[in-house]
Amino acid sequence: MNNLLEAILLGFIEGLTEFLPISSTGHLLIAENWLGRRSDLFNITIQAGAILAVTLVYRARLWHLATHLRERESRDYVIKLGCAFLITAVLGLTVKALGAELPETVAPIALALIIGGIAILLIERHVHRLPPRESVTWAVVVAVGVAQVVAGVFPGTSRSAAAIFAAMLAGLSARPRAAEFAFLVGIPVMFAASGHELLSTYFEPGAMQAEPWMELGVAFVVAAITGFVAVKWLLRYVSGHSFVPFAWYRILLGLLLLAVT
């Protein structure tokens, strides 16, 4: 397959799966097994494309927060977003320095998909009995920050799924509000990860010249467009439905991956 078409396909997969609780890493790995592995910079940058999409979806909310910082509610929300990001950043850098990450191979990703699917079923069963709570407490902040790091350690977990369900378990039981907080925290997290990888590539001899920048740029745009559509759809979906179908999809995909390896 033409390299540019491959980049478009990978961007589409990333944009579609980044915010659905089904693991973009797992789906990219499956695709790259047939299309060939891409650099860490490529994979992280197209994730940033998907994050750009969520920035556009929440542009009105972000603008409101930025222009109403004198209001206690907005200021409190922004502070909590910042603290969740700092928890993720500090723990994430510590984990990276220690090398405490599982390899991005099929078996651990398949197991993470299955375990995550079972966890979603259990959490949904628990949350179903609770009244919808929309308050972002400090317990939610810590849970979301830690969950994103855990998702990074265990490929196939899904960053968005880990953050959303950690928030729900910590008391933010209203699904749309849990998704919003998880997605907004993901904006600085993924942009920071992309910036860090870009700097690492810049200082690595020959890495900048070896990177297919046109393919990366096209995949970035495709991921942004697809991600925008996926997030808009997901937010409408979770306003009246549970995440249970995604759980069964994860379990079936994980079992299929284990069967073919």
PDB file of C-alpha atoms in Angstrom, residues 72-88 134-147 163 166-172 181 185:
ATOM      1  CA  ARG A  72     -15.331  30.714  41.844  1.00  0.00           C
ATOM      2  CA  GLU A  73     -16.841  27.776  39.944  1.00  0.00           C
ATOM      3  CA  SER A  74     -14.728  28.354  36.805  1.00  0.00           C
ATOM      4  CA  ARG A  75     -11.560  29.015  38.806  1.00  0.00           C
ATOM      5  CA  ASP A  76     -12.074  25.868  40.876  1.00  0.00           C
ATOM      6  CA  TYR A  77     -12.604  23.769  37.739  1.00  0.00           C
ATOM      7  CA  VAL A  78      -9.478  25.142  36.034  1.00  0.00           C
ATOM      8  CA  ILE A  79      -7.371  24.543  39.160  1.00  0.00           C
ATOM      9  CA  LYS A  80      -8.593  20.952  39.319  1.00  0.00           C
ATOM     10  CA  LEU A  81      -7.823  20.419  35.627  1.00  0.00           C
ATOM     11  CA  GLY A  82      -4.325  21.772  36.238  1.00  0.00           C
ATOM     12  CA  CYS A  83      -3.760  19.550  39.269  1.00  0.00           C
ATOM     13  CA  ALA A  84      -4.924  16.442  37.410  1.00  0.00           C
ATOM     14  CA  PHE A  85      -2.474  17.329  34.628  1.00  0.00           C
ATOM     15  CA  LEU A  86       0.380  17.849  37.112  1.00  0.00           C
ATOM     16  CA  ILE A  87      -0.303  14.480  38.766  1.00  0.00           C
ATOM     17  CA  THR A  88      -0.221  12.820  35.357  1.00  0.00           C
ATOM     18  CA  GLU A 134     -21.770  16.169  38.494  1.00  0.00           C
ATOM     19  CA  SER A 135     -19.361  17.593  41.082  1.00  0.00           C
ATOM     20  CA  VAL A 136     -15.624  17.287  40.346  1.00  0.00           C
ATOM     21  CA  THR A 137     -14.127  16.510  43.742  1.00  0.00           C
ATOM     22  CA  TRP A 138     -10.450  16.239  44.645  1.00  0.00           C
ATOM     23  CA  ALA A 139     -10.878  12.474  44.726  1.00  0.00           C
ATOM     24  CA  VAL A 140     -11.871  12.679  41.043  1.00  0.00           C
ATOM     25  CA  VAL A 141      -8.807  14.834  40.285  1.00  0.00           C
ATOM     26  CA  VAL A 142      -6.388  12.333  41.842  1.00  0.00           C
ATOM     27  CA  ALA A 143      -8.157   9.327  40.314  1.00  0.00           C
ATOM     28  CA  VAL A 144      -8.065  10.768  36.791  1.00  0.00           C
ATOM     29  CA  GLY A 145      -4.416  11.795  37.086  1.00  0.00           C
ATOM     30  CA  VAL A 146      -3.318   8.369  38.306  1.00  0.00           C
ATOM     31  CA  ALA A 147      -5.540   6.512  35.823  1.00  0.00           C
ATOM     32  CA  ALA A 163      -9.782   8.525  32.968  1.00  0.00           C
ATOM     33  CA  ALA A 166     -11.742   6.468  37.287  1.00  0.00           C
ATOM     34  CA  ALA A 167     -13.771   9.674  37.485  1.00  0.00           C
ATOM     35  CA  MET A 168     -17.026   7.713  37.660  1.00  0.00           C
ATOM     36  CA  LEU A 169     -15.686   5.428  40.400  1.00  0.00           C
ATOM     37  CA  ALA A 170     -14.446   8.450  42.360  1.00  0.00           C
ATOM     38  CA  GLY A 171     -17.927   9.944  42.410  1.00  0.00           C
ATOM     39  CA  LEU A 172     -18.435  11.790  39.112  1.00  0.00           C
ATOM     40  CA  PHE A 181     -13.272  16.262  32.588  1.00  0.00           C
ATOM     41  CA  VAL A 185      -7.343  16.884  31.118  1.00  0.00           C
TER      42      VAL A 185
END
